[in-house]
PDB file of C-alpha atoms in Angstrom:
ATOM      1  CA  UNK A  84       0.000   0.000   0.000  1.00 45.00           C
ATOM      2  CA  UNK A  85       1.401   3.379  -0.936  1.00 44.00           C
ATOM      3  CA  UNK A  86       0.589   6.765   0.443  1.00 48.00           C
ATOM      4  CA  UNK A  87       0.256   9.540  -2.095  1.00 45.00           C
ATOM      5  CA  UNK A  88       1.721  13.000  -1.700  1.00 45.00           C
ATOM      6  CA  UNK A  89      -0.018  16.309  -2.062  1.00 39.00           C
ATOM      7  CA  UNK A  90       2.238  18.987  -3.483  1.00 38.00           C
ATOM      8  CA  UNK A  91       1.100  22.599  -3.512  1.00 38.00           C
ATOM      9  CA  UNK A  92       2.831  25.231  -5.556  1.00 37.00           C
ATOM     10  CA  UNK A  93       2.062  28.491  -3.756  1.00 39.00           C
ATOM     11  CA  UNK A  94       2.819  30.779  -6.722  1.00 38.00           C
ATOM     12  CA  UNK A  95       0.024  28.998  -8.611  1.00 37.00           C
ATOM     13  CA  UNK A  96      -2.455  29.608  -5.787  1.00 39.00           C
ATOM     14  CA  UNK A  97      -1.644  33.245  -5.060  1.00 43.00           C
ATOM     15  CA  UNK A  98      -3.165  35.567  -7.647  1.00 52.00           C
ATOM     16  CA  UNK A  99      -1.284  38.638  -6.490  1.00 64.00           C
ATOM     17  CA  UNK A 100      -1.627  41.669  -4.343  1.00 78.00           C
ATOM     18  CA  UNK A 101      -5.027  43.036  -3.385  1.00 89.00           C
ATOM     19  CA  UNK A 102      -5.724  46.728  -2.906  1.00 92.00           C
ATOM     20  CA  UNK A 103      -8.736  47.954  -0.949  1.00 93.00           C
ATOM     21  CA  UNK A 104     -10.400  50.933  -2.645  1.00 95.00           C
ATOM     22  CA  UNK A 105     -13.007  53.263  -1.136  1.00 95.00           C
ATOM     23  CA  UNK A 106     -14.685  55.914  -3.276  1.00 95.00           C
ATOM     24  CA  UNK A 107     -16.861  58.691  -1.899  1.00 95.00           C
ATOM     25  CA  UNK A 108     -19.720  59.786  -4.156  1.00 94.00           C
ATOM     26  CA  UNK A 109     -21.425  63.179  -3.940  1.00 95.00           C
ATOM     27  CA  UNK A 110     -24.953  63.136  -2.439  1.00 94.00           C
ATOM     28  CA  UNK A 111     -24.592  59.495  -1.364  1.00 92.00           C
ATOM     29  CA  UNK A 112     -24.498  58.495   2.317  1.00 92.00           C
ATOM     30  CA  UNK A 113     -22.340  55.418   1.618  1.00 94.00           C
ATOM     31  CA  UNK A 114     -19.069  55.034  -0.197  1.00 94.00           C
ATOM     32  CA  UNK A 115     -18.241  52.410  -2.815  1.00 95.00           C
ATOM     33  CA  UNK A 116     -15.844  49.875  -1.291  1.00 95.00           C
ATOM     34  CA  UNK A 117     -14.178  46.931  -3.026  1.00 95.00           C
ATOM     35  CA  UNK A 118     -10.890  45.044  -3.424  1.00 93.00           C
ATOM     36  CA  UNK A 119      -8.994  45.000  -6.693  1.00 93.00           C
ATOM     37  CA  UNK A 120      -6.031  43.151  -8.197  1.00 91.00           C
ATOM     38  CA  UNK A 121      -4.937  46.418  -9.820  1.00 90.00           C
ATOM     39  CA  UNK A 122      -1.891  48.059  -8.256  1.00 90.00           C
ATOM     40  CA  UNK A 123      -2.206  51.254  -6.218  1.00 90.00           C
ATOM     41  CA  UNK A 124      -0.354  53.128  -8.994  1.00 92.00           C
ATOM     42  CA  UNK A 125      -2.837  51.836 -11.596  1.00 92.00           C
ATOM     43  CA  UNK A 126      -5.800  52.956  -9.485  1.00 92.00           C
ATOM     44  CA  UNK A 127      -4.284  56.407  -9.059  1.00 93.00           C
ATOM     45  CA  UNK A 128      -3.718  56.616 -12.833  1.00 94.00           C
ATOM     46  CA  UNK A 129      -7.340  55.588 -13.520  1.00 93.00           C
ATOM     47  CA  UNK A 130      -8.653  58.333 -11.222  1.00 92.00           C
ATOM     48  CA  UNK A 131      -6.382  60.977 -12.739  1.00 93.00           C
ATOM     49  CA  UNK A 132      -7.302  60.046 -16.328  1.00 94.00           C
ATOM     50  CA  UNK A 133     -11.009  59.896 -15.466  1.00 93.00           C
ATOM     51  CA  UNK A 134     -11.012  63.623 -14.745  1.00 89.00           C
ATOM     52  CA  UNK A 135     -10.617  64.179 -18.505  1.00 91.00           C
ATOM     53  CA  UNK A 136     -12.848  61.358 -19.766  1.00 92.00           C
ATOM     54  CA  UNK A 137     -15.639  61.765 -17.195  1.00 93.00           C
ATOM     55  CA  UNK A 138     -15.877  58.059 -16.244  1.00 94.00           C
ATOM     56  CA  UNK A 139     -13.631  56.078 -13.889  1.00 94.00           C
ATOM     57  CA  UNK A 140     -13.519  52.354 -14.730  1.00 94.00           C
ATOM     58  CA  UNK A 141     -12.348  49.914 -12.052  1.00 93.00           C
ATOM     59  CA  UNK A 142     -12.188  46.103 -12.018  1.00 93.00           C
ATOM     60  CA  UNK A 143     -12.608  44.325  -8.678  1.00 93.00           C
ATOM     61  CA  UNK A 144     -10.970  41.070  -7.550  1.00 91.00           C
ATOM     62  CA  UNK A 145     -13.900  39.044  -8.989  1.00 92.00           C
ATOM     63  CA  UNK A 146     -13.479  40.656 -12.445  1.00 93.00           C
ATOM     64  CA  UNK A 147     -16.614  42.802 -12.057  1.00 95.00           C
ATOM     65  CA  UNK A 148     -16.472  46.224 -13.707  1.00 95.00           C
ATOM     66  CA  UNK A 149     -17.340  49.304 -11.643  1.00 94.00           C
ATOM     67  CA  UNK A 150     -18.043  52.583 -13.470  1.00 95.00           C
ATOM     68  CA  UNK A 151     -18.169  55.876 -11.551  1.00 94.00           C
ATOM     69  CA  UNK A 152     -19.002  59.342 -12.848  1.00 94.00           C
ATOM     70  CA  UNK A 153     -15.783  61.233 -12.071  1.00 93.00           C
ATOM     71  CA  UNK A 154     -17.636  64.548 -11.630  1.00 94.00           C
ATOM     72  CA  UNK A 155     -19.398  63.037  -8.582  1.00 94.00           C
ATOM     73  CA  UNK A 156     -16.275  61.589  -6.876  1.00 94.00           C
ATOM     74  CA  UNK A 157     -15.550  63.348  -3.566  1.00 94.00           C
ATOM     75  CA  UNK A 158     -12.614  61.200  -2.434  1.00 94.00           C
ATOM     76  CA  UNK A 159     -10.683  58.047  -3.316  1.00 94.00           C
ATOM     77  CA  UNK A 160      -8.924  56.073  -0.577  1.00 94.00           C
ATOM     78  CA  UNK A 161      -6.380  53.539  -1.807  1.00 93.00           C
ATOM     79  CA  UNK A 162      -5.224  50.998   0.776  1.00 90.00           C
ATOM     80  CA  UNK A 163      -1.813  49.414   0.788  1.00 83.00           C
ATOM     81  CA  UNK A 164      -1.197  46.356  -1.346  1.00 79.00           C
ATOM     82  CA  UNK A 165      -1.461  43.086   0.606  1.00 76.00           C
ATOM     83  CA  UNK A 166      -0.881  39.539  -0.530  1.00 68.00           C
ATOM     84  CA  UNK A 167      -3.890  37.249  -0.537  1.00 58.00           C
ATOM     85  CA  UNK A 168      -3.655  34.766   2.338  1.00 59.00           C
ATOM     86  CA  UNK A 169      -4.032  31.043   1.864  1.00 59.00           C
ATOM     87  CA  UNK A 170      -5.060  28.660   4.613  1.00 59.00           C
ATOM     88  CA  UNK A 171      -6.276  29.248   8.102  1.00 61.00           C
ATOM     89  CA  UNK A 172      -5.325  32.154  10.322  1.00 57.00           C
ATOM     90  CA  UNK A 173      -5.052  31.435  14.033  1.00 56.00           C
TER      91      UNK A 173
END
């Protein structure tokens, strides 16, 4: 009788860094909050370019697209990049 081995390659399981993004919208009591695989620099670039185009386009960690009218944005909070955790946390 043989016992099989389970081999995990962590680079295959970790998708990358996550950034928490919070966006305040004018005349709305709640902000838009989501996590994204985009880097903090990419998010900052999106916000800056949206001032000219009028629409900010973000993609969250589940590949959903979020469109925000840039004229209504009151603030954007970009969290620090953190690696996605695998396993249990004690």
